[in-house]
């Protein structure tokens, strides 16, 4: 089935252990979705923290607010 998806989606597809007629499929899909969201959040936090770390020239990429 994965091969039939557009190439841009193939690496994002997840195979479930339940069949389409399983009553447990919605729970499994929700668990997979929640894990995906968790991983995205962790990646964004990591990216944010990396931007706050000064580079070798003592510059940070993150701007945390403006003061007037």
N, CA, C and O atoms as a CHARMM CRD file, in Angstrom:
* protein
*
  272
    1    1 UNK  N      0.81700  -1.19600   0.00000 PROA 1      0.00000
    2    1 UNK  CA     0.00000   0.00000   0.00000 PROA 1      0.00000
    3    1 UNK  C      0.86000   1.25900   0.00000 PROA 1      0.00000
    4    1 UNK  O      0.55000   2.22400  -0.69800 PROA 1      0.00000
    5    2 UNK  N      1.93300   1.25200   0.77700 PROA 2      0.00000
    6    2 UNK  CA     2.80600   2.42500   0.87500 PROA 2      0.00000
    7    2 UNK  C      3.34200   2.82400  -0.49900 PROA 2      0.00000
    8    2 UNK  O      3.45700   4.01200  -0.79900 PROA 2      0.00000
    9    3 UNK  N      3.66700   1.84300  -1.32700 PROA 3      0.00000
   10    3 UNK  CA     4.21400   2.11800  -2.64700 PROA 3      0.00000
   11    3 UNK  C      3.23500   2.87000  -3.53600 PROA 3      0.00000
   12    3 UNK  O      3.65300   3.52800  -4.48900 PROA 3      0.00000
   13    4 UNK  N      1.94300   2.78600  -3.24500 PROA 4      0.00000
   14    4 UNK  CA     0.93100   3.44800  -4.05100 PROA 4      0.00000
   15    4 UNK  C      0.74600   4.91800  -3.67100 PROA 4      0.00000
   16    4 UNK  O      0.09800   5.66800  -4.40000 PROA 4      0.00000
   17    5 UNK  N      1.30400   5.32600  -2.55200 PROA 5      0.00000
   18    5 UNK  CA     1.20700   6.71800  -2.12200 PROA 5      0.00000
   19    5 UNK  C      2.17800   7.57800  -2.92200 PROA 5      0.00000
   20    5 UNK  O      3.16000   7.06700  -3.46100 PROA 5      0.00000
   21    6 UNK  N      1.90800   8.89000  -3.00400 PROA 6      0.00000
   22    6 UNK  CA     2.89700   9.77500  -3.63000 PROA 6      0.00000
   23    6 UNK  C      4.22200   9.68400  -2.85700 PROA 6      0.00000
   24    6 UNK  O      4.22100   9.49900  -1.64000 PROA 6      0.00000
   25    7 UNK  N      5.33000   9.81300  -3.55600 PROA 7      0.00000
   26    7 UNK  CA     6.65500   9.67200  -2.93900 PROA 7      0.00000
   27    7 UNK  C      6.83400  10.57800  -1.72700 PROA 7      0.00000
   28    7 UNK  O      7.48600  10.19600  -0.75600 PROA 7      0.00000
   29    8 UNK  N      6.26100  11.76900  -1.77900 PROA 8      0.00000
   30    8 UNK  CA     6.39700  12.71700  -0.66100 PROA 8      0.00000
   31    8 UNK  C      5.72200  12.21100   0.62100 PROA 8      0.00000
   32    8 UNK  O      6.06000  12.66000   1.71600 PROA 8      0.00000
   33    9 UNK  N      4.78700  11.29500   0.49000 PROA 9      0.00000
   34    9 UNK  CA     4.06700  10.77700   1.65400 PROA 9      0.00000
   35    9 UNK  C      4.55900   9.41200   2.11500 PROA 9      0.00000
   36    9 UNK  O      4.24600   8.98800   3.22800 PROA 9      0.00000
   37   10 UNK  N      5.31000   8.73000   1.29200 PROA 10     0.00000
   38   10 UNK  CA     5.70700   7.35800   1.61700 PROA 10     0.00000
   39   10 UNK  C      6.49300   7.26400   2.91500 PROA 10     0.00000
   40   10 UNK  O      6.28300   6.32900   3.68800 PROA 10     0.00000
   41   11 UNK  N      7.39200   8.20600   3.17700 PROA 11     0.00000
   42   11 UNK  CA     8.18000   8.12500   4.40400 PROA 11     0.00000
   43   11 UNK  C      7.40200   8.58700   5.62800 PROA 11     0.00000
   44   11 UNK  O      7.87300   8.42300   6.75400 PROA 11     0.00000
   45   12 UNK  N      6.22800   9.15900   5.43000 PROA 12     0.00000
   46   12 UNK  CA     5.38900   9.60100   6.54600 PROA 12     0.00000
   47   12 UNK  C      4.32500   8.58600   6.92400 PROA 12     0.00000
   48   12 UNK  O      3.70000   8.70200   7.97800 PROA 12     0.00000
   49   13 UNK  N      4.12000   7.60700   6.08300 PROA 13     0.00000
   50   13 UNK  CA     3.09200   6.59900   6.33300 PROA 13     0.00000
   51   13 UNK  C      3.54600   5.64500   7.43400 PROA 13     0.00000
   52   13 UNK  O      4.72800   5.31900   7.54400 PROA 13     0.00000
   53   14 UNK  N      2.59500   5.20900   8.23800 PROA 14     0.00000
   54   14 UNK  CA     2.87600   4.28700   9.33400 PROA 14     0.00000
   55   14 UNK  C      1.96500   3.07900   9.18600 PROA 14     0.00000
   56   14 UNK  O      0.76600   3.21400   8.94300 PROA 14     0.00000
   57   15 UNK  N      2.54000   1.91800   9.33200 PROA 15     0.00000
   58   15 UNK  CA     1.75500   0.69100   9.25300 PROA 15     0.00000
   59   15 UNK  C      1.25900   0.32200  10.64900 PROA 15     0.00000
   60   15 UNK  O      2.02600   0.31300  11.61200 PROA 15     0.00000
   61   16 UNK  N     -0.02300   0.02100  10.74100 PROA 16     0.00000
   62   16 UNK  CA    -0.59100  -0.37900  12.02700 PROA 16     0.00000
   63   16 UNK  C     -0.53900  -1.89800  12.15600 PROA 16     0.00000
   64   16 UNK  O     -0.39000  -2.62000  11.17000 PROA 16     0.00000
   65   17 UNK  N     -0.66400  -2.35700  13.38400 PROA 17     0.00000
   66   17 UNK  CA    -0.67400  -3.79900  13.60300 PROA 17     0.00000
   67   17 UNK  C     -2.08900  -4.35700  13.52800 PROA 17     0.00000
   68   17 UNK  O     -2.27700  -5.57400  13.51300 PROA 17     0.00000
   69   18 UNK  N     -3.06400  -3.49400  13.48200 PROA 18     0.00000
   70   18 UNK  CA    -4.47300  -3.89900  13.43600 PROA 18     0.00000
   71   18 UNK  C     -4.99600  -3.80100  12.00700 PROA 18     0.00000
   72   18 UNK  O     -4.50800  -3.00200  11.20800 PROA 18     0.00000
   73   19 UNK  N     -5.97700  -4.61000  11.70300 PROA 19     0.00000
   74   19 UNK  CA    -6.62400  -4.53600  10.39800 PROA 19     0.00000
   75   19 UNK  C     -7.66000  -3.43200  10.37500 PROA 19     0.00000
   76   19 UNK  O     -8.03100  -2.89700  11.42000 PROA 19     0.00000
   77   20 UNK  N     -8.12800  -3.09000   9.18600 PROA 20     0.00000
   78   20 UNK  CA    -9.09000  -1.99600   9.06300 PROA 20     0.00000
   79   20 UNK  C    -10.41200  -2.27500   9.75400 PROA 20     0.00000
   80   20 UNK  O    -11.15600  -1.34100  10.05000 PROA 20     0.00000
   81   21 UNK  N    -10.71900  -3.52300  10.01600 PROA 21     0.00000
   82   21 UNK  CA   -11.98100  -3.86000  10.66100 PROA 21     0.00000
   83   21 UNK  C    -11.85000  -4.02900  12.17500 PROA 21     0.00000
   84   21 UNK  O    -12.83100  -4.35800  12.84200 PROA 21     0.00000
   85   22 UNK  N    -10.68300  -3.81500  12.71400 PROA 22     0.00000
   86   22 UNK  CA   -10.45500  -3.98400  14.14400 PROA 22     0.00000
   87   22 UNK  C    -11.08500  -2.84000  14.93900 PROA 22     0.00000
   88   22 UNK  O    -11.01000  -1.67600  14.54400 PROA 22     0.00000
   89   23 UNK  N    -11.70100  -3.19000  16.05700 PROA 23     0.00000
   90   23 UNK  CA   -12.26400  -2.16900  16.94200 PROA 23     0.00000
   91   23 UNK  C    -11.15100  -1.38800  17.65100 PROA 23     0.00000
   92   23 UNK  O    -11.38600  -0.28100  18.13600 PROA 23     0.00000
   93   24 UNK  N     -9.94900  -1.95300  17.71300 PROA 24     0.00000
   94   24 UNK  CA    -8.83100  -1.29700  18.37600 PROA 24     0.00000
   95   24 UNK  C     -8.04900  -0.36100  17.45800 PROA 24     0.00000
   96   24 UNK  O     -7.15300   0.34900  17.91500 PROA 24     0.00000
   97   25 UNK  N     -8.37900  -0.35400  16.17400 PROA 25     0.00000
   98   25 UNK  CA    -7.66100   0.48700  15.22200 PROA 25     0.00000
   99   25 UNK  C     -7.72200   1.97300  15.58700 PROA 25     0.00000
  100   25 UNK  O     -6.68500   2.63400  15.54400 PROA 25     0.00000
  101   26 UNK  N     -8.87200   2.52500  15.94100 PROA 26     0.00000
  102   26 UNK  CA    -8.89200   3.95300  16.30500 PROA 26     0.00000
  103   26 UNK  C     -7.94600   4.29000  17.46700 PROA 26     0.00000
  104   26 UNK  O     -7.31300   5.34600  17.46500 PROA 26     0.00000
  105   27 UNK  N     -7.85100   3.40800  18.44000 PROA 27     0.00000
  106   27 UNK  CA    -6.94300   3.64400  19.56900 PROA 27     0.00000
  107   27 UNK  C     -5.49400   3.62800  19.09000 PROA 27     0.00000
  108   27 UNK  O     -4.69400   4.47700  19.48200 PROA 27     0.00000
  109   28 UNK  N     -5.16600   2.66400  18.24600 PROA 28     0.00000
  110   28 UNK  CA    -3.80300   2.56900  17.74100 PROA 28     0.00000
  111   28 UNK  C     -3.44500   3.79400  16.89500 PROA 28     0.00000
  112   28 UNK  O     -2.34100   4.32700  17.00500 PROA 28     0.00000
  113   29 UNK  N     -4.36600   4.23100  16.06400 PROA 29     0.00000
  114   29 UNK  CA    -4.12700   5.41400  15.23800 PROA 29     0.00000
  115   29 UNK  C     -3.91800   6.63400  16.13200 PROA 29     0.00000
  116   29 UNK  O     -3.03700   7.45000  15.86100 PROA 29     0.00000
  117   30 UNK  N     -4.70700   6.76900  17.18600 PROA 30     0.00000
  118   30 UNK  CA    -4.55100   7.88600  18.11400 PROA 30     0.00000
  119   30 UNK  C     -3.19500   7.83800  18.81800 PROA 30     0.00000
  120   30 UNK  O     -2.56300   8.87700  19.00900 PROA 30     0.00000
  121   31 UNK  N     -2.74500   6.65200  19.20100 PROA 31     0.00000
  122   31 UNK  CA    -1.43200   6.51300  19.83700 PROA 31     0.00000
  123   31 UNK  C     -0.30900   6.89400  18.87000 PROA 31     0.00000
  124   31 UNK  O      0.65600   7.54900  19.26200 PROA 31     0.00000
  125   32 UNK  N     -0.43500   6.48700  17.62400 PROA 32     0.00000
  126   32 UNK  CA     0.56700   6.82400  16.60900 PROA 32     0.00000
  127   32 UNK  C      0.57300   8.33100  16.37300 PROA 32     0.00000
  128   32 UNK  O      1.63800   8.94200  16.27700 PROA 32     0.00000
  129   33 UNK  N     -0.60100   8.92500  16.28000 PROA 33     0.00000
  130   33 UNK  CA    -0.71100  10.37100  16.07300 PROA 33     0.00000
  131   33 UNK  C     -0.10300  11.12000  17.24800 PROA 33     0.00000
  132   33 UNK  O      0.64300  12.07900  17.04900 PROA 33     0.00000
  133   34 UNK  N     -0.41100  10.69800  18.46500 PROA 34     0.00000
  134   34 UNK  CA     0.11800  11.36700  19.65600 PROA 34     0.00000
  135   34 UNK  C      1.64800  11.27200  19.70000 PROA 34     0.00000
  136   34 UNK  O      2.31500  12.24100  20.06300 PROA 34     0.00000
  137   35 UNK  N      2.19400  10.14100  19.34200 PROA 35     0.00000
  138   35 UNK  CA     3.65000   9.97800  19.31800 PROA 35     0.00000
  139   35 UNK  C      4.27400  10.87600  18.25300 PROA 35     0.00000
  140   35 UNK  O      5.33800  11.45300  18.47300 PROA 35     0.00000
  141   36 UNK  N      3.61500  10.99700  17.10300 PROA 36     0.00000
  142   36 UNK  CA     4.09700  11.88600  16.04900 PROA 36     0.00000
  143   36 UNK  C      4.13100  13.33100  16.54800 PROA 36     0.00000
  144   36 UNK  O      5.11800  14.03900  16.34200 PROA 36     0.00000
  145   37 UNK  N      3.05700  13.76500  17.20000 PROA 37     0.00000
  146   37 UNK  CA     2.99800  15.12300  17.74300 PROA 37     0.00000
  147   37 UNK  C      4.09100  15.31600  18.78200 PROA 37     0.00000
  148   37 UNK  O      4.75900  16.35000  18.79100 PROA 37     0.00000
  149   38 UNK  N      4.28300  14.34200  19.65200 PROA 38     0.00000
  150   38 UNK  CA     5.31600  14.42000  20.68500 PROA 38     0.00000
  151   38 UNK  C      6.69700  14.57600  20.05200 PROA 38     0.00000
  152   38 UNK  O      7.49000  15.40500  20.49600 PROA 38     0.00000
  153   39 UNK  N      6.98800  13.79100  19.02700 PROA 39     0.00000
  154   39 UNK  CA     8.27900  13.87400  18.36200 PROA 39     0.00000
  155   39 UNK  C      8.47400  15.22900  17.68300 PROA 39     0.00000
  156   39 UNK  O      9.57900  15.77200  17.70400 PROA 39     0.00000
  157   40 UNK  N      7.43200  15.77500  17.08900 PROA 40     0.00000
  158   40 UNK  CA     7.51800  17.09700  16.45900 PROA 40     0.00000
  159   40 UNK  C      7.79200  18.17600  17.49400 PROA 40     0.00000
  160   40 UNK  O      8.59300  19.08000  17.25800 PROA 40     0.00000
  161   41 UNK  N      7.12400  18.08200  18.64700 PROA 41     0.00000
  162   41 UNK  CA     7.34100  19.05300  19.71800 PROA 41     0.00000
  163   41 UNK  C      8.78200  18.97200  20.21900 PROA 41     0.00000
  164   41 UNK  O      9.44000  19.99900  20.38700 PROA 41     0.00000
  165   42 UNK  N      9.27100  17.76300  20.45700 PROA 42     0.00000
  166   42 UNK  CA    10.64500  17.59800  20.92800 PROA 42     0.00000
  167   42 UNK  C     11.64600  18.15500  19.92300 PROA 42     0.00000
  168   42 UNK  O     12.64000  18.76800  20.31300 PROA 42     0.00000
  169   43 UNK  N     11.39300  17.94700  18.63800 PROA 43     0.00000
  170   43 UNK  CA    12.28300  18.46500  17.60600 PROA 43     0.00000
  171   43 UNK  C     12.27500  19.99200  17.59400 PROA 43     0.00000
  172   43 UNK  O     13.32200  20.61700  17.42800 PROA 43     0.00000
  173   44 UNK  N     11.10300  20.58900  17.76800 PROA 44     0.00000
  174   44 UNK  CA    11.01100  22.05400  17.79200 PROA 44     0.00000
  175   44 UNK  C     11.68700  22.63100  19.02700 PROA 44     0.00000
  176   44 UNK  O     12.36100  23.65700  18.93600 PROA 44     0.00000
  177   45 UNK  N     11.52000  21.99100  20.17800 PROA 45     0.00000
  178   45 UNK  CA    12.18500  22.45300  21.39500 PROA 45     0.00000
  179   45 UNK  C     13.69600  22.36000  21.21500 PROA 45     0.00000
  180   45 UNK  O     14.42900  23.27300  21.59500 PROA 45     0.00000
  181   46 UNK  N     14.15500  21.26900  20.64100 PROA 46     0.00000
  182   46 UNK  CA    15.58000  21.10300  20.39500 PROA 46     0.00000
  183   46 UNK  C     16.10100  22.17900  19.44500 PROA 46     0.00000
  184   46 UNK  O     17.17300  22.74300  19.66100 PROA 46     0.00000
  185   47 UNK  N     15.33900  22.45300  18.40200 PROA 47     0.00000
  186   47 UNK  CA    15.72300  23.49600  17.44200 PROA 47     0.00000
  187   47 UNK  C     15.76900  24.85800  18.12600 PROA 47     0.00000
  188   47 UNK  O     16.68700  25.64100  17.88800 PROA 47     0.00000
  189   48 UNK  N     14.78400  25.14200  18.97200 PROA 48     0.00000
  190   48 UNK  CA    14.74300  26.40300  19.70400 PROA 48     0.00000
  191   48 UNK  C     15.95000  26.52600  20.62900 PROA 48     0.00000
  192   48 UNK  O     16.61100  27.56400  20.66000 PROA 48     0.00000
  193   49 UNK  N     16.23400  25.46900  21.37800 PROA 49     0.00000
  194   49 UNK  CA    17.37000  25.49600  22.30600 PROA 49     0.00000
  195   49 UNK  C     18.68100  25.65900  21.54600 PROA 49     0.00000
  196   49 UNK  O     19.57900  26.36400  22.00600 PROA 49     0.00000
  197   50 UNK  N     18.79700  25.02200  20.39900 PROA 50     0.00000
  198   50 UNK  CA    20.00600  25.16200  19.59000 PROA 50     0.00000
  199   50 UNK  C     20.18100  26.60000  19.11600 PROA 50     0.00000
  200   50 UNK  O     21.30100  27.10700  19.05300 PROA 50     0.00000
  201   51 UNK  N     19.08300  27.24500  18.78900 PROA 51     0.00000
  202   51 UNK  CA    19.15400  28.63300  18.31900 PROA 51     0.00000
  203   51 UNK  C     19.55100  29.57300  19.44600 PROA 51     0.00000
  204   51 UNK  O     20.10400  30.64100  19.18100 PROA 51     0.00000
  205   52 UNK  N     19.28900  29.21300  20.68000 PROA 52     0.00000
  206   52 UNK  CA    19.64900  30.04900  21.83000 PROA 52     0.00000
  207   52 UNK  C     21.10700  29.90000  22.21200 PROA 52     0.00000
  208   52 UNK  O     21.65200  30.74900  22.91900 PROA 52     0.00000
  209   53 UNK  N     21.74200  28.84400  21.76000 PROA 53     0.00000
  210   53 UNK  CA    23.14700  28.60600  22.08900 PROA 53     0.00000
  211   53 UNK  C     24.03200  29.47300  21.20500 PROA 53     0.00000
  212   53 UNK  O     23.94800  29.38800  19.98000 PROA 53     0.00000
  213   54 UNK  N     24.86700  30.29600  21.79800 PROA 54     0.00000
  214   54 UNK  CA    25.73300  31.15700  20.98700 PROA 54     0.00000
  215   54 UNK  C     26.69600  30.34000  20.12100 PROA 54     0.00000
  216   54 UNK  O     27.17600  29.28000  20.52000 PROA 54     0.00000
  217   55 UNK  N     26.96000  30.86800  18.92600 PROA 55     0.00000
  218   55 UNK  CA    27.93200  30.21900  18.04100 PROA 55     0.00000
  219   55 UNK  C     29.34700  30.63500  18.42800 PROA 55     0.00000
  220   55 UNK  O     29.54700  31.28000  19.45700 PROA 55     0.00000
  221   56 UNK  N     30.32600  30.26800  17.61000 PROA 56     0.00000
  222   56 UNK  CA    31.72000  30.57300  17.94900 PROA 56     0.00000
  223   56 UNK  C     32.00200  32.07100  17.97800 PROA 56     0.00000
  224   56 UNK  O     33.00100  32.50200  18.55400 PROA 56     0.00000
  225   57 UNK  N     31.13400  32.86500  17.36400 PROA 57     0.00000
  226   57 UNK  CA    31.29100  34.32700  17.39500 PROA 57     0.00000
  227   57 UNK  C     30.40600  34.95600  18.46800 PROA 57     0.00000
  228   57 UNK  O     30.18600  36.16700  18.47100 PROA 57     0.00000
  229   58 UNK  N     29.90100  34.12600  19.37700 PROA 58     0.00000
  230   58 UNK  CA    29.07800  34.57200  20.51000 PROA 58     0.00000
  231   58 UNK  C     27.73900  35.16900  20.08500 PROA 58     0.00000
  232   58 UNK  O     27.20000  36.04100  20.76500 PROA 58     0.00000
  233   59 UNK  N     27.19700  34.69100  18.94400 PROA 59     0.00000
  234   59 UNK  CA    25.89500  35.16500  18.46600 PROA 59     0.00000
  235   59 UNK  C     24.88600  34.04700  18.61700 PROA 59     0.00000
  236   59 UNK  O     25.17700  32.89400  18.29700 PROA 59     0.00000
  237   60 UNK  N     23.70800  34.37800  19.09900 PROA 60     0.00000
  238   60 UNK  CA    22.60500  33.41900  19.17400 PROA 60     0.00000
  239   60 UNK  C     21.62500  33.72700  18.03900 PROA 60     0.00000
  240   60 UNK  O     21.45200  34.88400  17.65400 PROA 60     0.00000
  241   61 UNK  N     20.99700  32.69300  17.51600 PROA 61     0.00000
  242   61 UNK  CA    20.07600  32.87000  16.39900 PROA 61     0.00000
  243   61 UNK  C     18.65900  33.22800  16.84700 PROA 61     0.00000
  244   61 UNK  O     17.86500  33.72800  16.05000 PROA 61     0.00000
  245   62 UNK  N     18.34000  32.97600  18.10800 PROA 62     0.00000
  246   62 UNK  CA    16.98800  33.23200  18.60400 PROA 62     0.00000
  247   62 UNK  C     16.85400  34.66400  19.10900 PROA 62     0.00000
  248   62 UNK  O     17.75700  35.20500  19.74800 PROA 62     0.00000
  249   63 UNK  N     15.72300  35.25300  18.81000 PROA 63     0.00000
  250   63 UNK  CA    15.37600  36.55200  19.36200 PROA 63     0.00000
  251   63 UNK  C     14.19700  36.30900  20.29700 PROA 63     0.00000
  252   63 UNK  O     13.14800  35.83700  19.86100 PROA 63     0.00000
  253   64 UNK  N     14.35700  36.62000  21.55100 PROA 64     0.00000
  254   64 UNK  CA    13.33200  36.25200  22.53100 PROA 64     0.00000
  255   64 UNK  C     12.36200  37.36100  22.86000 PROA 64     0.00000
  256   64 UNK  O     11.45300  37.15200  23.66300 PROA 64     0.00000
  257   65 UNK  N     12.51300  38.50400  22.28500 PROA 65     0.00000
  258   65 UNK  CA    11.56100  39.57100  22.55100 PROA 65     0.00000
  259   65 UNK  C     12.17900  40.91200  22.23900 PROA 65     0.00000
  260   65 UNK  O     13.39900  41.05800  22.15300 PROA 65     0.00000
  261   66 UNK  N     11.31300  41.88200  22.07200 PROA 66     0.00000
  262   66 UNK  CA    11.77600  43.23100  21.80000 PROA 66     0.00000
  263   66 UNK  C     11.44300  44.11700  22.99300 PROA 66     0.00000
  264   66 UNK  O     10.38600  43.98100  23.60900 PROA 66     0.00000
  265   67 UNK  N     12.33600  45.00200  23.30100 PROA 67     0.00000
  266   67 UNK  CA    12.08700  45.96400  24.37200 PROA 67     0.00000
  267   67 UNK  C     12.10600  47.35900  23.76600 PROA 67     0.00000
  268   67 UNK  O     12.95000  47.68000  22.93000 PROA 67     0.00000
  269   68 UNK  N     11.17000  48.17000  24.19900 PROA 68     0.00000
  270   68 UNK  CA    11.16600  49.53600  23.67000 PROA 68     0.00000
  271   68 UNK  C     11.77900  50.52300  24.62500 PROA 68     0.00000
  272   68 UNK  O     11.84900  51.71400  24.32300 PROA 68     0.00000
